[in-house]
């Protein structure tokens, strides 16, 4: 559905704080108090130690008063060059579905998804097989596909727990080609950006130039992708404008200088540290300032390229390619702006002392590993999990929505919705009826348009009728969702409710007729 080009009015997000306390502030406080104890031991030495005690005390008490309420979320990321293979039947291990605490967001970046012309056209008409297997696995667990983007063999998928959907807004996707002079999308990058509880995050899935001698070309391509991708958002028009950026993909960096025998011997003996200094990405980070802004966990897992398919054996073909950590996951926190040279000392001092960001976002990597159990590709998938600790900029959905009365296909049904905070609404917005366990915003049973004439006022209760012919005949658990065409996201979800089995279901033979407790 295309958004209406005239008539929308500007609305803005609401602001509120959350309840829990910042572990980061607590950690800093513990550090300051530890320093204080050290200083107290030196009090007898001189007046300088006494001044240090006073300064540390002031800072500790300042932190006590600046505890920032935060919530913690878990992000699970996967990058995998699937080498045109079809997905395995079971991806439970890949998604670590039984790990506690459970994930809040899943981000999956795939490279070399089968993109032959016939296959690519068919995937444009319907979801590709990889998207299907992830949706089919995650939907029963309460995860919904937020969005996806595909460019030839590059595919990026984002899933979120259903409860987070109303707080994922301003979703946009884009891509940049680098392969074959930029005209063919076999190499390049695809990205998704959105606001998560008011924090601007971006995920970039890339596939860079192959072969040992092209390390500089890979760096140039990565920088070109970062600089070329732009979004239609005034405050974050480019990838690096976002508060946090996660980059994943087959970056194709190799292990330089060492011979095949030494590399395999180091892997087999578990001495991976002998290879780290010759990893091309590690080497390039020492030379390239923009790469130094990105963080990466230690490479404590075996190189993920190149394997014989359906085995844990490195390449035994005639080419005998050297193993390498081609598949990587990096992240970057937006650096704080440096004080201008024109700023006077007093202004710079005030800026520094102001301390913690009002709405901080802290990123900690919990796991960085590979899963050797999958053999459909010559690459092994790489997994990273993160803890995102943030203070929510808002925690009230933009739209409140609920069913009215009893729903069944025997009569028209009613629902109400209320705009709770301003946003750019449109008469092209719609309300979908979803079965519990739905896979994406488009996976609705039926939908109705919002009020077609005047846009509603804040807190105005709007009632809409749903034709009985559009309501499912059989009983089941359902919910309602308000979809914004301008924001390309679900802005409000109702509680789950029961649709009753209709008399028409019996008449049409969908269920047996029950007479005196006996099905007939």
GROMACS .gro file of N, CA and C in nm, residues 34 150 159 173 205 223 235 261 276 292 334 361 363 409-410 415-416 430 454 481 483:
model
   63
   34UNK      N    1   3.668   0.267   4.541
   34UNK     CA    2   3.793   0.193   4.555
   34UNK      C    3   3.912   0.289   4.555
  150UNK      N    4   1.708  -0.718   0.063
  150UNK     CA    5   1.779  -0.814  -0.021
  150UNK      C    6   1.842  -0.740  -0.138
  159UNK      N    7   1.450  -0.938   1.344
  159UNK     CA    8   1.335  -0.988   1.419
  159UNK      C    9   1.336  -0.926   1.558
  173UNK      N   10   1.564   0.109   0.501
  173UNK     CA   11   1.666   0.019   0.448
  173UNK      C   12   1.731   0.083   0.326
  205UNK      N   13   2.511  -0.524   0.668
  205UNK     CA   14   2.558  -0.655   0.623
  205UNK      C   15   2.635  -0.635   0.494
  223UNK      N   16   3.488   0.141   0.351
  223UNK     CA   17   3.475   0.285   0.373
  223UNK      C   18   3.377   0.347   0.275
  235UNK      N   19   1.823   1.365   1.129
  235UNK     CA   20   1.923   1.360   1.236
  235UNK      C   21   2.025   1.248   1.217
  261UNK      N   22   5.068  -2.477   0.614
  261UNK     CA   23   5.101  -2.574   0.717
  261UNK      C   24   5.101  -2.508   0.855
  276UNK      N   25   4.673  -1.415   1.513
  276UNK     CA   26   4.599  -1.289   1.525
  276UNK      C   27   4.674  -1.171   1.464
  292UNK      N   28   3.960   0.208   1.341
  292UNK     CA   29   3.991   0.208   1.484
  292UNK      C   30   3.870   0.244   1.569
  334UNK      N   31   2.898   0.576   1.856
  334UNK     CA   32   2.927   0.709   1.800
  334UNK      C   33   3.013   0.788   1.897
  361UNK      N   34   2.329   0.475   2.592
  361UNK     CA   35   2.320   0.341   2.535
  361UNK      C   36   2.455   0.276   2.550
  363UNK      N   37   2.688  -0.079   2.522
  363UNK     CA   38   2.696  -0.205   2.448
  363UNK      C   39   2.806  -0.291   2.510
  409UNK      N   40  -1.755  -1.468   1.360
  409UNK     CA   41  -1.795  -1.442   1.222
  409UNK      C   42  -1.947  -1.440   1.205
  410UNK      N   43  -2.019  -1.450   1.315
  410UNK     CA   44  -2.166  -1.446   1.305
  410UNK      C   45  -2.220  -1.303   1.306
  415UNK      N   46  -1.386  -0.241   1.697
  415UNK     CA   47  -1.260  -0.215   1.764
  415UNK      C   48  -1.250  -0.064   1.787
  416UNK      N   49  -1.167  -0.026   1.881
  416UNK     CA   50  -1.140   0.116   1.905
  416UNK      C   51  -0.989   0.138   1.904
  430UNK      N   52  -0.344   0.146   0.857
  430UNK     CA   53  -0.445   0.041   0.867
  430UNK      C   54  -0.426  -0.039   0.994
  454UNK      N   55  -1.125   1.307   0.864
  454UNK     CA   56  -1.035   1.385   0.947
  454UNK      C   57  -0.944   1.294   1.028
  481UNK      N   58  -0.327  -0.488   1.545
  481UNK     CA   59  -0.207  -0.405   1.534
  481UNK      C   60  -0.231  -0.287   1.442
  483UNK      N   61  -0.078  -0.026   1.194
  483UNK     CA   62   0.041  -0.012   1.109
  483UNK      C   63   0.045   0.127   1.047
   0.00000   0.00000   0.00000
